[in-house]
Each structure stands twice: as C-alpha cells, then as structure tokens.
PDB file of C-alpha atoms in Angstrom:
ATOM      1  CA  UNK A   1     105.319  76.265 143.927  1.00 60.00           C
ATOM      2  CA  UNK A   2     103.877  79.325 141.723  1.00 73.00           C
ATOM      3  CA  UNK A   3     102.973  82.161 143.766  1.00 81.00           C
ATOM      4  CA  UNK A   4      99.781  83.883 143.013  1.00 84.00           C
ATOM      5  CA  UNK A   5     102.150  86.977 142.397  1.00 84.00           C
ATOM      6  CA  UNK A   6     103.578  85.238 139.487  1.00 89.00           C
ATOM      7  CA  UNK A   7     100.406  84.070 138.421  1.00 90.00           C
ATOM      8  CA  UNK A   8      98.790  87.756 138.170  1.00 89.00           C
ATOM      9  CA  UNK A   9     102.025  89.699 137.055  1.00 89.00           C
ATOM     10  CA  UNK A  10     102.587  87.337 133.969  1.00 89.00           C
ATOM     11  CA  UNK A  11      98.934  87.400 133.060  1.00 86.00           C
ATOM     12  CA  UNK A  12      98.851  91.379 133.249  1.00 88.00           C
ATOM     13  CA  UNK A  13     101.710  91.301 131.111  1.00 88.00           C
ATOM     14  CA  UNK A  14      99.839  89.062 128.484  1.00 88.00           C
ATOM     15  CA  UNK A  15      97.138  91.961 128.260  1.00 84.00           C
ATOM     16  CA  UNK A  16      99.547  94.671 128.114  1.00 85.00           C
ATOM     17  CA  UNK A  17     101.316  92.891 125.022  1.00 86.00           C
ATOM     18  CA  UNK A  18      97.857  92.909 123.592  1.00 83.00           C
ATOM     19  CA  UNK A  19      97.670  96.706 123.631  1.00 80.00           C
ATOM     20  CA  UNK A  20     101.092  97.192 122.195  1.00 79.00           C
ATOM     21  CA  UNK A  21      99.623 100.245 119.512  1.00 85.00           C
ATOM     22  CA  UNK A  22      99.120 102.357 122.268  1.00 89.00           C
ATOM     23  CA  UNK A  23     101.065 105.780 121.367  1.00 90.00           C
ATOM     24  CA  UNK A  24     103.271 107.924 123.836  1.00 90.00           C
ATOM     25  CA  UNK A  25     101.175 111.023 125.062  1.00 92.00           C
ATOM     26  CA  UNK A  26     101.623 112.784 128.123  1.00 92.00           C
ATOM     27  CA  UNK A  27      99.399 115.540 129.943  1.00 95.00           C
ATOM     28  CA  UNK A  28      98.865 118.615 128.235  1.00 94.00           C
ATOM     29  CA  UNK A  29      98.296 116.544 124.211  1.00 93.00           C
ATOM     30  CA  UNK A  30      94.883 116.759 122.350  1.00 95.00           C
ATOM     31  CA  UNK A  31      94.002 112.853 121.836  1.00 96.00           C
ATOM     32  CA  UNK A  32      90.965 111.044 120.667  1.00 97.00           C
ATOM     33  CA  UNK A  33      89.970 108.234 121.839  1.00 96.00           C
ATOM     34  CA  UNK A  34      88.064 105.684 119.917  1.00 96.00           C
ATOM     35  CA  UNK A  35      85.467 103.926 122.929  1.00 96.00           C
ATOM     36  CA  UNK A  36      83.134 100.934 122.047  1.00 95.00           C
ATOM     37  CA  UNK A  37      79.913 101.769 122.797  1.00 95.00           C
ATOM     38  CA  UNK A  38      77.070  99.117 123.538  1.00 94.00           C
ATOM     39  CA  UNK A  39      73.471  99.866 122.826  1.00 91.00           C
ATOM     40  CA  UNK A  40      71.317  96.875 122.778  1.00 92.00           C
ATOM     41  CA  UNK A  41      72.686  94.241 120.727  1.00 94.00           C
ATOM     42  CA  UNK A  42      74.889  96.192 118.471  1.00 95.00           C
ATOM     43  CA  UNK A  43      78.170  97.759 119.310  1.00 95.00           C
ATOM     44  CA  UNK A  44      79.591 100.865 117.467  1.00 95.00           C
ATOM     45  CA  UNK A  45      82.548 103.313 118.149  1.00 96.00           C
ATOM     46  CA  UNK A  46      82.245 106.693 119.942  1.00 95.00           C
ATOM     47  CA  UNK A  47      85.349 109.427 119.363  1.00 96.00           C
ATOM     48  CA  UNK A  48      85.623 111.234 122.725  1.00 96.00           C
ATOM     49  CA  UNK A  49      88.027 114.197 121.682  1.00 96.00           C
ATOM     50  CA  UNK A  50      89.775 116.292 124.650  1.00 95.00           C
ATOM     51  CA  UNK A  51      93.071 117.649 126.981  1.00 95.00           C
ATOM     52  CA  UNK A  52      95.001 115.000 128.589  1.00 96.00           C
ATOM     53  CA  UNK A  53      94.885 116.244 132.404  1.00 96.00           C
ATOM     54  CA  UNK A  54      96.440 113.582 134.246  1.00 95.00           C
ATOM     55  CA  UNK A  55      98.162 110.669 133.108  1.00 94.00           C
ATOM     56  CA  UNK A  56      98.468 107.577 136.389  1.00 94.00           C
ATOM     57  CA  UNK A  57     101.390 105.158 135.718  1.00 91.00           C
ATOM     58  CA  UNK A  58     100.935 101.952 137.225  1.00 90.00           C
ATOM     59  CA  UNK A  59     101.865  99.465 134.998  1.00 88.00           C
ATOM     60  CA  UNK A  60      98.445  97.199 133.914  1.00 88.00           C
ATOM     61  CA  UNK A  61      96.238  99.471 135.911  1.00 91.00           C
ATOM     62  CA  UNK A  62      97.147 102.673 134.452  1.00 92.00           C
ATOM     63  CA  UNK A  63      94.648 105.145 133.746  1.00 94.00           C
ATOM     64  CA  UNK A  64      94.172 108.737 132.083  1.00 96.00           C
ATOM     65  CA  UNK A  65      92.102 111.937 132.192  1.00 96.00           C
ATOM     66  CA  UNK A  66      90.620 113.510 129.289  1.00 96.00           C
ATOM     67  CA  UNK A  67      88.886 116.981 129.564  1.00 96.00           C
ATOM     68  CA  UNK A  68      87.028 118.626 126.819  1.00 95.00           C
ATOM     69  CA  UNK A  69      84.023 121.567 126.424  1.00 93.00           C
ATOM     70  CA  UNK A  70      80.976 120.129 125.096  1.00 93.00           C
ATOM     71  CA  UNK A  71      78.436 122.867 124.219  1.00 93.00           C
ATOM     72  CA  UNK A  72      79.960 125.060 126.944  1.00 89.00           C
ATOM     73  CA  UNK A  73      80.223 122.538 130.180  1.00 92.00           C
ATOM     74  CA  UNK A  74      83.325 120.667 130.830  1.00 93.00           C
ATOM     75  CA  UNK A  75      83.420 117.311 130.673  1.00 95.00           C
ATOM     76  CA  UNK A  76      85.848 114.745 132.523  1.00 96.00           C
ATOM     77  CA  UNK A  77      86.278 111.015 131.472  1.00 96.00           C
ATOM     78  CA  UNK A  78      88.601 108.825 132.738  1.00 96.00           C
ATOM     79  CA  UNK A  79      89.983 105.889 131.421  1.00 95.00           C
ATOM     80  CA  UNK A  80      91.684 102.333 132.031  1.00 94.00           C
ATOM     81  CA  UNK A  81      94.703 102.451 129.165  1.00 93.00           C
ATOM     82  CA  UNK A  82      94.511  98.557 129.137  1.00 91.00           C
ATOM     83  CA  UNK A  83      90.977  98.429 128.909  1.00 91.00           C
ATOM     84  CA  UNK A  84      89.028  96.425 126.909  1.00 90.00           C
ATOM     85  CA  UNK A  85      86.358  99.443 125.839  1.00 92.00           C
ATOM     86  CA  UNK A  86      89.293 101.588 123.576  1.00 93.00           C
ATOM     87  CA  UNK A  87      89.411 100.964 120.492  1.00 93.00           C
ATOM     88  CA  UNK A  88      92.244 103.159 119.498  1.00 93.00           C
ATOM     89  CA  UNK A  89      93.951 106.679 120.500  1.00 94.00           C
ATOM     90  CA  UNK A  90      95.310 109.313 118.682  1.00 95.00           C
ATOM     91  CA  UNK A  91      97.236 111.629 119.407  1.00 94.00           C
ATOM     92  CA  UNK A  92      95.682 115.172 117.730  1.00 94.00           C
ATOM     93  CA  UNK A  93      98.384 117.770 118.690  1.00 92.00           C
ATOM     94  CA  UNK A  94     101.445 117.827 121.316  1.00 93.00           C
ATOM     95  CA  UNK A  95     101.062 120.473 124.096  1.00 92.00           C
ATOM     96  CA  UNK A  96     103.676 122.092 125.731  1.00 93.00           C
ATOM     97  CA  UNK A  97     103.338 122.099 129.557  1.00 92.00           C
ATOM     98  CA  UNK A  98     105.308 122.057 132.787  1.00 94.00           C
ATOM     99  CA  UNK A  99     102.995 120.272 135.551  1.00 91.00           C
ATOM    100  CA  UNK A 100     102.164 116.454 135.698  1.00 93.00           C
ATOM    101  CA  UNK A 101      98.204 117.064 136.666  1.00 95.00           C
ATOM    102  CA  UNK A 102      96.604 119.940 134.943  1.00 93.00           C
ATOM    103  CA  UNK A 103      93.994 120.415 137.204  1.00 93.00           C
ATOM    104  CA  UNK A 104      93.845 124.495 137.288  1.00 92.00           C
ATOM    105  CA  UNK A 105      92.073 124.168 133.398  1.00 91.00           C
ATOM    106  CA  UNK A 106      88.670 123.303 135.688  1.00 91.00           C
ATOM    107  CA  UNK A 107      89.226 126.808 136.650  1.00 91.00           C
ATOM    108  CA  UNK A 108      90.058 128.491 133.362  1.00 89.00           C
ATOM    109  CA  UNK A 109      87.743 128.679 130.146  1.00 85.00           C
ATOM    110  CA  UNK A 110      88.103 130.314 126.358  1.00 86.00           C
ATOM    111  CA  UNK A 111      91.744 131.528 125.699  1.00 87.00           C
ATOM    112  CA  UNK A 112      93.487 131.184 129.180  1.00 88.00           C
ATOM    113  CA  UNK A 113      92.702 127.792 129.149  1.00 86.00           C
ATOM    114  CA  UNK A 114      94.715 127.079 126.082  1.00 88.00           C
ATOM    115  CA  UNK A 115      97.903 125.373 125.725  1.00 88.00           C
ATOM    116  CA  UNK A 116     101.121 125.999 123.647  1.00 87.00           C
ATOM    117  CA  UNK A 117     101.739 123.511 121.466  1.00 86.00           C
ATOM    118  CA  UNK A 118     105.553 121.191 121.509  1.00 87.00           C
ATOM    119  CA  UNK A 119     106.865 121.253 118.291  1.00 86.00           C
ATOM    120  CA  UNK A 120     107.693 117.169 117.583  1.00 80.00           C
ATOM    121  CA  UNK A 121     111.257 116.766 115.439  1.00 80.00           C
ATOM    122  CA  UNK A 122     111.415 113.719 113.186  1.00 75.00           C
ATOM    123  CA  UNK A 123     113.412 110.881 114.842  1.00 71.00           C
ATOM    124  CA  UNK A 124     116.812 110.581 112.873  1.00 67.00           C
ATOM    125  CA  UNK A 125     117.228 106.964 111.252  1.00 61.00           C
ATOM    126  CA  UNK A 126     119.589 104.579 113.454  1.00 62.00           C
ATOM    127  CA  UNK A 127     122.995 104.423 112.942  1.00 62.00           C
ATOM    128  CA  UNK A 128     124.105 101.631 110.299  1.00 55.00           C
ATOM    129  CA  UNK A 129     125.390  98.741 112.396  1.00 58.00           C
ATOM    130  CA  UNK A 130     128.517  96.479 111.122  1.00 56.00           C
ATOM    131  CA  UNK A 131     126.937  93.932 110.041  1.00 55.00           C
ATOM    132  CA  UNK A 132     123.946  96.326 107.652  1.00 57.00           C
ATOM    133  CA  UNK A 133     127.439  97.601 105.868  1.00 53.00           C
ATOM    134  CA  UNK A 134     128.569  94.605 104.897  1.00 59.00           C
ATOM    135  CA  UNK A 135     125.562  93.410 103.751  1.00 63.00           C
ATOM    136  CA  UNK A 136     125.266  95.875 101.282  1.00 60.00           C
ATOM    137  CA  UNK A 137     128.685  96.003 100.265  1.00 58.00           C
ATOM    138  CA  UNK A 138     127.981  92.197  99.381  1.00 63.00           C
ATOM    139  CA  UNK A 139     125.021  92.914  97.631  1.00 60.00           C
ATOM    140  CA  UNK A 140     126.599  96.429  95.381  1.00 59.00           C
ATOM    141  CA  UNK A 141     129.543  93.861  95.158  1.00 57.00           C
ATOM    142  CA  UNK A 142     126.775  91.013  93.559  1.00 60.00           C
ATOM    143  CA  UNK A 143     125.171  93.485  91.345  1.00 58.00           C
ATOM    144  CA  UNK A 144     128.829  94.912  89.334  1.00 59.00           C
ATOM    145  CA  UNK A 145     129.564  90.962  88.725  1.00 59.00           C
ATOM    146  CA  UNK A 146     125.931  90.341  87.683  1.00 58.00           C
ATOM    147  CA  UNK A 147     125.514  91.086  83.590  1.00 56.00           C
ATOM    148  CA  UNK A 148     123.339  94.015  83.859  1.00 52.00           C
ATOM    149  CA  UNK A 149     120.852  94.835  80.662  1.00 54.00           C
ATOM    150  CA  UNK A 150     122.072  97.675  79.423  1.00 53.00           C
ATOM    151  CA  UNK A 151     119.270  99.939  77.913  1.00 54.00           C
ATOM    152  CA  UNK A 152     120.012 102.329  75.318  1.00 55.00           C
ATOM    153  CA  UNK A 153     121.718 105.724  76.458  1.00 58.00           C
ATOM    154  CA  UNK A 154     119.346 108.387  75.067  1.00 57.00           C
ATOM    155  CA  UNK A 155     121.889 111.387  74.167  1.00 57.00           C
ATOM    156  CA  UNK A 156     121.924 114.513  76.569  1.00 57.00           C
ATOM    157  CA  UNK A 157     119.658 117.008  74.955  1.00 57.00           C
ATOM    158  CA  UNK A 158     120.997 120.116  74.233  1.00 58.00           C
ATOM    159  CA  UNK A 159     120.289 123.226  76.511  1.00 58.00           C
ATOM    160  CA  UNK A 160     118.181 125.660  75.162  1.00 58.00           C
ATOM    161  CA  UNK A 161     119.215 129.018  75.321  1.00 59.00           C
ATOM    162  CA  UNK A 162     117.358 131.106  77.960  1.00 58.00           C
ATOM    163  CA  UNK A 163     114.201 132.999  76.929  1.00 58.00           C
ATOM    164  CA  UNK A 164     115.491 136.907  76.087  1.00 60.00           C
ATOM    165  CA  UNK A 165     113.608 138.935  78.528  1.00 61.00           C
ATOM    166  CA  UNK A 166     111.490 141.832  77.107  1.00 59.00           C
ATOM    167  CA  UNK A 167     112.244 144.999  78.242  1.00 61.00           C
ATOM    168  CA  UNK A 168     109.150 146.958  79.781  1.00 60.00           C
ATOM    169  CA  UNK A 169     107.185 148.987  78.233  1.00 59.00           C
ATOM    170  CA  UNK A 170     107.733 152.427  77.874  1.00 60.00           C
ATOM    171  CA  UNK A 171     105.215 154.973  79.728  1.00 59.00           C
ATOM    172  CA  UNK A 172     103.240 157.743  77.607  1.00 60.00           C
ATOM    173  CA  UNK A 173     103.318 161.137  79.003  1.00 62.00           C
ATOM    174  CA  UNK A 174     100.033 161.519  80.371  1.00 61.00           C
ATOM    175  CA  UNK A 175      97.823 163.712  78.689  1.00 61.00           C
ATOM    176  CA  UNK A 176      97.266 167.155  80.043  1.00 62.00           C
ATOM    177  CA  UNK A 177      93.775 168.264  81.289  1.00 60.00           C
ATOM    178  CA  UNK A 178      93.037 171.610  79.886  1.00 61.00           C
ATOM    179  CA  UNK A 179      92.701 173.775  82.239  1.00 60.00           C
ATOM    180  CA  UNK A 180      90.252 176.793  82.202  1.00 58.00           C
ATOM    181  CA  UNK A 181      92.772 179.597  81.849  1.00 56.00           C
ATOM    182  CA  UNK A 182      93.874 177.768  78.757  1.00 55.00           C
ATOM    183  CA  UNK A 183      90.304 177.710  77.218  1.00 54.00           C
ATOM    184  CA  UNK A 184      90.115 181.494  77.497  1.00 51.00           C
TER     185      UNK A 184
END
C-alpha cells in the first residue's frame, strides 16, 4: 500500500525538478526576481530588485525575503522559491555577511545599511578522469595516421628592425626680459 507520504514527497519532488535553474544565493546577495503579474486577461513580468534578508530551507516549501527602498520606504516581499509566480532570479551582486536573518537593515538606512560585497573566484575545470585521457589520446592518435591536407607553409617574415628612437629636442635658452635698469 502507498502511503500518502510517498504520494506527496515524490510529487514535491516532480515540482522541484521543474525549477532546476534556480541559482545559489544566500542572505546578504542583491537578486532580481522576475514575478508574473496578472492584470485582467493579460499577464506580463514585473522585476522586483532588492537584499536577500532571510533565506527558509525547507525543501518544496522554501521561501525567501527580499528587502529593497522604493522612493524612500522599505519594502518587504516574500516569496515561495518553488512557486509558480517567478519567472526567473538573478543574482545582481554577492554580499558578504555573517548572520543567517538580516533583520537589523529595518533599522538602518543610506550607508550603514550597506553591505560588503564577496568577491566570487571562477570554479577551476574538473580534473580529467581516466577514461577523458584516453579518449583523446585515441583521437590525437587517429588524427597523425589520418592524411592531413597540408596547406602551403608561408615563409617566416623577416623581423624588422626596431624603429630608432629620436632623441628629444633640445631646449632654447629662454629669452631674457629686459629689465628697466638695462633700458637706462
């Protein structure tokens, strides 16, 4: 027998898969976040640009905070990560913070309220496995046995000889002023 458990964990796996894009972001990062918007009987997208405060890891029902100043009143929105509504986030800029919930920026406004921002190094490629090596030592092996067209070697030009440098040119004595005891 199939427990409801079952029945509710597999499908809130099915609609996590669905939102696979989703990028790693953590409290403290600038993100926007594309929301559908419904007005009538058209839908369009609305950017909602702002400070990840809180990020709440629970799996299908996980959720985020996203604070931003709109003409000089805070504004909170929360929202579902699964949910049906975003479109797409980005991640803006990386901020550099020690606390999980950055509730004290309610508090703060103009430059305390600003965060450092984590500099992000480029991941380094994976390490060649076994079997990647040997692949391409098969396929550099192919290639020297295959006849290759050979297209005619154009000769090495000759190096030109570095431009002379010009020496600089020589000052003129500035000319005097004549001064009045001179004149007289």
């Amino acid at each position: 027998m199939i427990s409801t458990h079952n029945i509710i964990a597999a499908f809130e796996k099915a609609q996590m898969a669905e939102k696979a894009n989703i990028p790693a972001f953590r409290p403290g990062d600038t993100v926007v976040v594309a929301v559908k918007v419904k007005e009538g009987n058209r839908e369009r997208i609305q950017n909602f640009e702002g400070v990840v405060i809180a990020c709440r890891k629970r799996g299908f029902n996980s959720s985020f905070t996203v604070r931003k100043i709109s003409y000089g009143e805070g504004v909170e929105r929360t929202f579902h990560l699964y949910s049906q509504q975003i479109d797409s986030i980005k991640v803006v800029r990386y901020g550099k913070v020690r606390r999980a919930k950055l509730y004290f920026l309610r508090a703060l406004s103009g430059k305390k309220a600003r965060i450092k921002e984590r500099i992000i190094r480029k991941q380094k490629a994976p390490k060649a496995t076994t079997k990647a090596v040997e692949q391409s030592a098969d396929k550099s092996a192919a290639a020297e046995k295959a006849p290759a067209k050979a297209a005619p070697k154009k000769p090495a030009a000759e190096k030109k000889p570095a431009a002379e440098k010009k020496p600089a040119a020589e000052k003129k004595p500035a000319a005097k002023k004549p001064d009045a005891a001179d004149s007289k």
